[in-house]
PDB file of C-alpha atoms in Angstrom:
ATOM      1  CA  GLN A1248       0.207   0.114  -0.201  1.00 82.00           C
ATOM      2  CA  VAL A1249       0.914   3.399  -0.550  1.00 91.00           C
ATOM      3  CA  GLN A1250      -0.049   6.126   1.252  1.00 94.00           C
ATOM      4  CA  LEU A1251       0.105  10.259   0.609  1.00 96.00           C
ATOM      5  CA  VAL A1252       0.121  12.646   3.285  1.00 94.00           C
ATOM      6  CA  GLU A1253      -0.652  16.431   2.868  1.00 95.00           C
ATOM      7  CA  SER A1254      -0.128  19.214   4.694  1.00 95.00           C
ATOM      8  CA  GLY A1255      -0.172  23.158   4.295  1.00 96.00           C
ATOM      9  CA  GLY A1256      -3.705  24.201   3.865  1.00 95.00           C
ATOM     10  CA  GLY A1257      -5.466  26.811   6.029  1.00 97.00           C
ATOM     11  CA  LEU A1258      -6.930  30.436   5.601  1.00 98.00           C
ATOM     12  CA  VAL A1259      -5.222  33.158   3.476  1.00 98.00           C
ATOM     13  CA  GLN A1260      -6.418  36.547   2.341  1.00 98.00           C
ATOM     14  CA  ALA A1261      -6.580  37.070  -1.088  1.00 98.00           C
ATOM     15  CA  GLY A1262      -3.511  37.924  -2.464  1.00 98.00           C
ATOM     16  CA  GLY A1263      -1.791  35.822   0.068  1.00 98.00           C
ATOM     17  CA  SER A1264       0.477  32.714  -0.664  1.00 98.00           C
ATOM     18  CA  LEU A1265       0.450  29.117   0.631  1.00 98.00           C
ATOM     19  CA  ARG A1266       2.590  25.948   0.322  1.00 98.00           C
ATOM     20  CA  LEU A1267       1.280  22.787  -0.170  1.00 98.00           C
ATOM     21  CA  SER A1268       3.223  19.663   0.877  1.00 98.00           C
ATOM     22  CA  CYS A1269       2.718  15.882   0.006  1.00 97.00           C
ATOM     23  CA  THR A1270       4.699  13.133   0.899  1.00 96.00           C
ATOM     24  CA  ALA A1271       4.451   9.200  -0.007  1.00 95.00           C
ATOM     25  CA  SER A1272       5.003   6.418   2.111  1.00 93.00           C
ATOM     26  CA  GLY A1273       4.532   3.152   2.141  1.00 92.00           C
ATOM     27  CA  ILE A1274       6.326  -0.092   0.058  1.00 88.00           C
ATOM     28  CA  PHE A1275       7.083   0.672  -3.453  1.00 90.00           C
ATOM     29  CA  THR A1276       9.575   0.687  -6.148  1.00 89.00           C
ATOM     30  CA  THR A1277       8.484   3.514  -8.129  1.00 91.00           C
ATOM     31  CA  ILE A1278       6.524   6.951  -7.711  1.00 91.00           C
ATOM     32  CA  TYR A1279       5.356   8.264 -11.473  1.00 92.00           C
ATOM     33  CA  ALA A1280       3.574  11.359 -12.019  1.00 93.00           C
ATOM     34  CA  MET A1281       2.505  13.502  -8.891  1.00 95.00           C
ATOM     35  CA  ALA A1282      -0.193  15.867  -9.309  1.00 97.00           C
ATOM     36  CA  TRP A1283      -2.743  18.504  -7.182  1.00 98.00           C
ATOM     37  CA  TYR A1284      -6.307  18.223  -7.808  1.00 98.00           C
ATOM     38  CA  ARG A1285      -8.956  20.685  -5.892  1.00 98.00           C
ATOM     39  CA  GLN A1286     -12.637  20.002  -5.746  1.00 98.00           C
ATOM     40  CA  VAL A1287     -15.048  22.340  -4.482  1.00 97.00           C
ATOM     41  CA  SER A1288     -18.398  20.631  -2.881  1.00 95.00           C
ATOM     42  CA  GLY A1289     -21.002  20.126  -5.029  1.00 95.00           C
ATOM     43  CA  LYS A1290     -18.371  20.223  -8.275  1.00 96.00           C
ATOM     44  CA  GLN A1291     -16.247  17.664 -10.143  1.00 97.00           C
ATOM     45  CA  ARG A1292     -12.602  17.795  -8.784  1.00 97.00           C
ATOM     46  CA  GLU A1293     -10.063  19.384 -11.469  1.00 98.00           C
ATOM     47  CA  LEU A1294      -6.286  19.024 -12.309  1.00 98.00           C
ATOM     48  CA  VAL A1295      -4.393  21.680 -10.803  1.00 98.00           C
ATOM     49  CA  ALA A1296      -0.969  20.834 -11.654  1.00 98.00           C
ATOM     50  CA  ALA A1297       0.793  17.750 -12.947  1.00 97.00           C
ATOM     51  CA  MET A1298       4.844  16.487 -12.663  1.00 94.00           C
ATOM     52  CA  PRO A1299       5.694  13.495 -14.583  1.00 89.00           C
ATOM     53  CA  THR A1300       9.140  11.850 -13.775  1.00 83.00           C
ATOM     54  CA  GLY A1301      10.467  13.653 -16.811  1.00 78.00           C
ATOM     55  CA  GLY A1302       9.237  15.990 -19.187  1.00 69.00           C
ATOM     56  CA  THR A1303       7.361  19.122 -18.718  1.00 87.00           C
ATOM     57  CA  THR A1304       4.791  20.075 -16.438  1.00 94.00           C
ATOM     58  CA  ASN A1305       1.060  20.994 -16.823  1.00 95.00           C
ATOM     59  CA  TYR A1306      -1.190  23.510 -15.321  1.00 97.00           C
ATOM     60  CA  ALA A1307      -4.757  24.464 -15.234  1.00 98.00           C
ATOM     61  CA  ASP A1308      -5.142  27.572 -16.902  1.00 98.00           C
ATOM     62  CA  SER A1309      -6.698  29.511 -13.798  1.00 98.00           C
ATOM     63  CA  VAL A1310      -3.480  28.754 -12.262  1.00 98.00           C
ATOM     64  CA  LYS A1311      -0.669  29.448 -14.543  1.00 98.00           C
ATOM     65  CA  GLY A1312       1.844  31.964 -13.479  1.00 97.00           C
ATOM     66  CA  ARG A1313       0.643  32.027 -10.169  1.00 98.00           C
ATOM     67  CA  PHE A1314       1.120  28.453  -8.660  1.00 98.00           C
ATOM     68  CA  THR A1315       4.128  26.241  -8.888  1.00 97.00           C
ATOM     69  CA  ILE A1316       4.609  22.409  -8.444  1.00 97.00           C
ATOM     70  CA  SER A1317       8.214  20.868  -7.488  1.00 95.00           C
ATOM     71  CA  ARG A1318       9.238  17.518  -6.384  1.00 92.00           C
ATOM     72  CA  ASP A1319      11.673  15.883  -4.586  1.00 92.00           C
ATOM     73  CA  ASN A1320      12.561  12.393  -5.520  1.00 90.00           C
ATOM     74  CA  THR A1321      14.995  11.668  -2.670  1.00 92.00           C
ATOM     75  CA  LYS A1322      11.750  12.648  -0.548  1.00 94.00           C
ATOM     76  CA  ASN A1323       8.829  11.204  -2.523  1.00 93.00           C
ATOM     77  CA  ALA A1324       7.269  14.267  -2.000  1.00 95.00           C
ATOM     78  CA  VAL A1325       5.909  17.258  -4.181  1.00 96.00           C
ATOM     79  CA  TYR A1326       5.095  20.663  -3.634  1.00 97.00           C
ATOM     80  CA  LEU A1327       2.668  23.317  -4.660  1.00 98.00           C
ATOM     81  CA  GLN A1328       3.490  26.818  -4.173  1.00 98.00           C
ATOM     82  CA  MET A1329       0.707  29.044  -4.757  1.00 98.00           C
ATOM     83  CA  ASN A1330       0.753  32.518  -4.747  1.00 98.00           C
ATOM     84  CA  SER A1331      -1.519  35.349  -5.668  1.00 98.00           C
ATOM     85  CA  LEU A1332      -4.480  33.386  -4.305  1.00 98.00           C
ATOM     86  CA  LYS A1333      -7.975  34.387  -5.100  1.00 98.00           C
ATOM     87  CA  PRO A1334     -11.116  33.542  -3.444  1.00 97.00           C
ATOM     88  CA  GLU A1335     -11.936  31.122  -6.511  1.00 97.00           C
ATOM     89  CA  ASP A1336      -8.855  29.044  -5.368  1.00 98.00           C
ATOM     90  CA  ALA A1337     -10.405  28.142  -2.213  1.00 98.00           C
ATOM     91  CA  ALA A1338     -11.016  24.408  -2.216  1.00 98.00           C
ATOM     92  CA  VAL A1339     -10.008  21.001  -0.798  1.00 98.00           C
ATOM     93  CA  TYR A1340      -6.519  20.246  -2.372  1.00 98.00           C
ATOM     94  CA  TYR A1341      -5.327  16.471  -3.182  1.00 98.00           C
ATOM     95  CA  CYS A1342      -2.415  14.883  -3.798  1.00 98.00           C
ATOM     96  CA  ASN A1343      -2.487  12.275  -6.623  1.00 97.00           C
ATOM     97  CA  THR A1344       0.245  10.044  -7.536  1.00 96.00           C
ATOM     98  CA  GLY A1345       0.879   6.695  -9.740  1.00 93.00           C
ATOM     99  CA  PHE A1346       3.186   4.188  -8.586  1.00 94.00           C
ATOM    100  CA  ARG A1347       4.537   0.452  -8.805  1.00 93.00           C
ATOM    101  CA  SER A1348       4.866  -2.096  -5.817  1.00 92.00           C
ATOM    102  CA  GLY A1349       5.935  -4.946  -6.979  1.00 90.00           C
ATOM    103  CA  LEU A1350       4.109  -6.020 -10.123  1.00 92.00           C
ATOM    104  CA  ARG A1351       1.206  -4.048  -8.949  1.00 91.00           C
ATOM    105  CA  ILE A1352       0.654  -0.802 -10.941  1.00 93.00           C
ATOM    106  CA  GLY A1353      -1.600   1.601  -9.009  1.00 94.00           C
ATOM    107  CA  GLU A1354      -3.176   4.753  -8.179  1.00 95.00           C
ATOM    108  CA  THR A1355      -3.575   6.363  -4.943  1.00 96.00           C
ATOM    109  CA  TRP A1356      -4.825   9.953  -3.388  1.00 97.00           C
ATOM    110  CA  GLY A1357      -4.013  11.793  -0.204  1.00 96.00           C
ATOM    111  CA  GLN A1358      -6.987  12.705   2.160  1.00 96.00           C
ATOM    112  CA  GLY A1359      -7.058  16.382   1.225  1.00 96.00           C
ATOM    113  CA  THR A1360      -6.440  19.778   2.947  1.00 97.00           C
ATOM    114  CA  GLN A1361      -8.359  22.830   3.007  1.00 98.00           C
ATOM    115  CA  VAL A1362      -7.733  26.215   1.121  1.00 98.00           C
ATOM    116  CA  THR A1363      -9.657  28.950   2.220  1.00 98.00           C
ATOM    117  CA  VAL A1364      -9.229  32.242   0.350  1.00 98.00           C
ATOM    118  CA  SER A1365     -11.071  35.074   2.362  1.00 96.00           C
ATOM    119  CA  SER A1366     -11.489  38.428   0.205  1.00 91.00           C
TER     120      SER A1366
END
């Protein structure tokens, strides 16, 4: 099993910044792409940013230029630096990754961390 633990959410004023962290633990041989999604109650979960093990990162148009995804493969961790936050960025943010554990290839999600942006 692979677990993802997120941290860094909270309440911030519009224009402020937050940094989310997510660390993978458990039994695995490979962590593949790592990504951040977000979900507002009653709406579909949407991709915010994704970072493959190699290649270019992807960002939702709504966060380009404000959010930056990064990863530390030595720690099996992914981060999301969020700057110039807007009220519409408020959501539960989820970390996601694909992994290999023995012969099994799977996908797992974190428990989510709440981001609240006050106007």
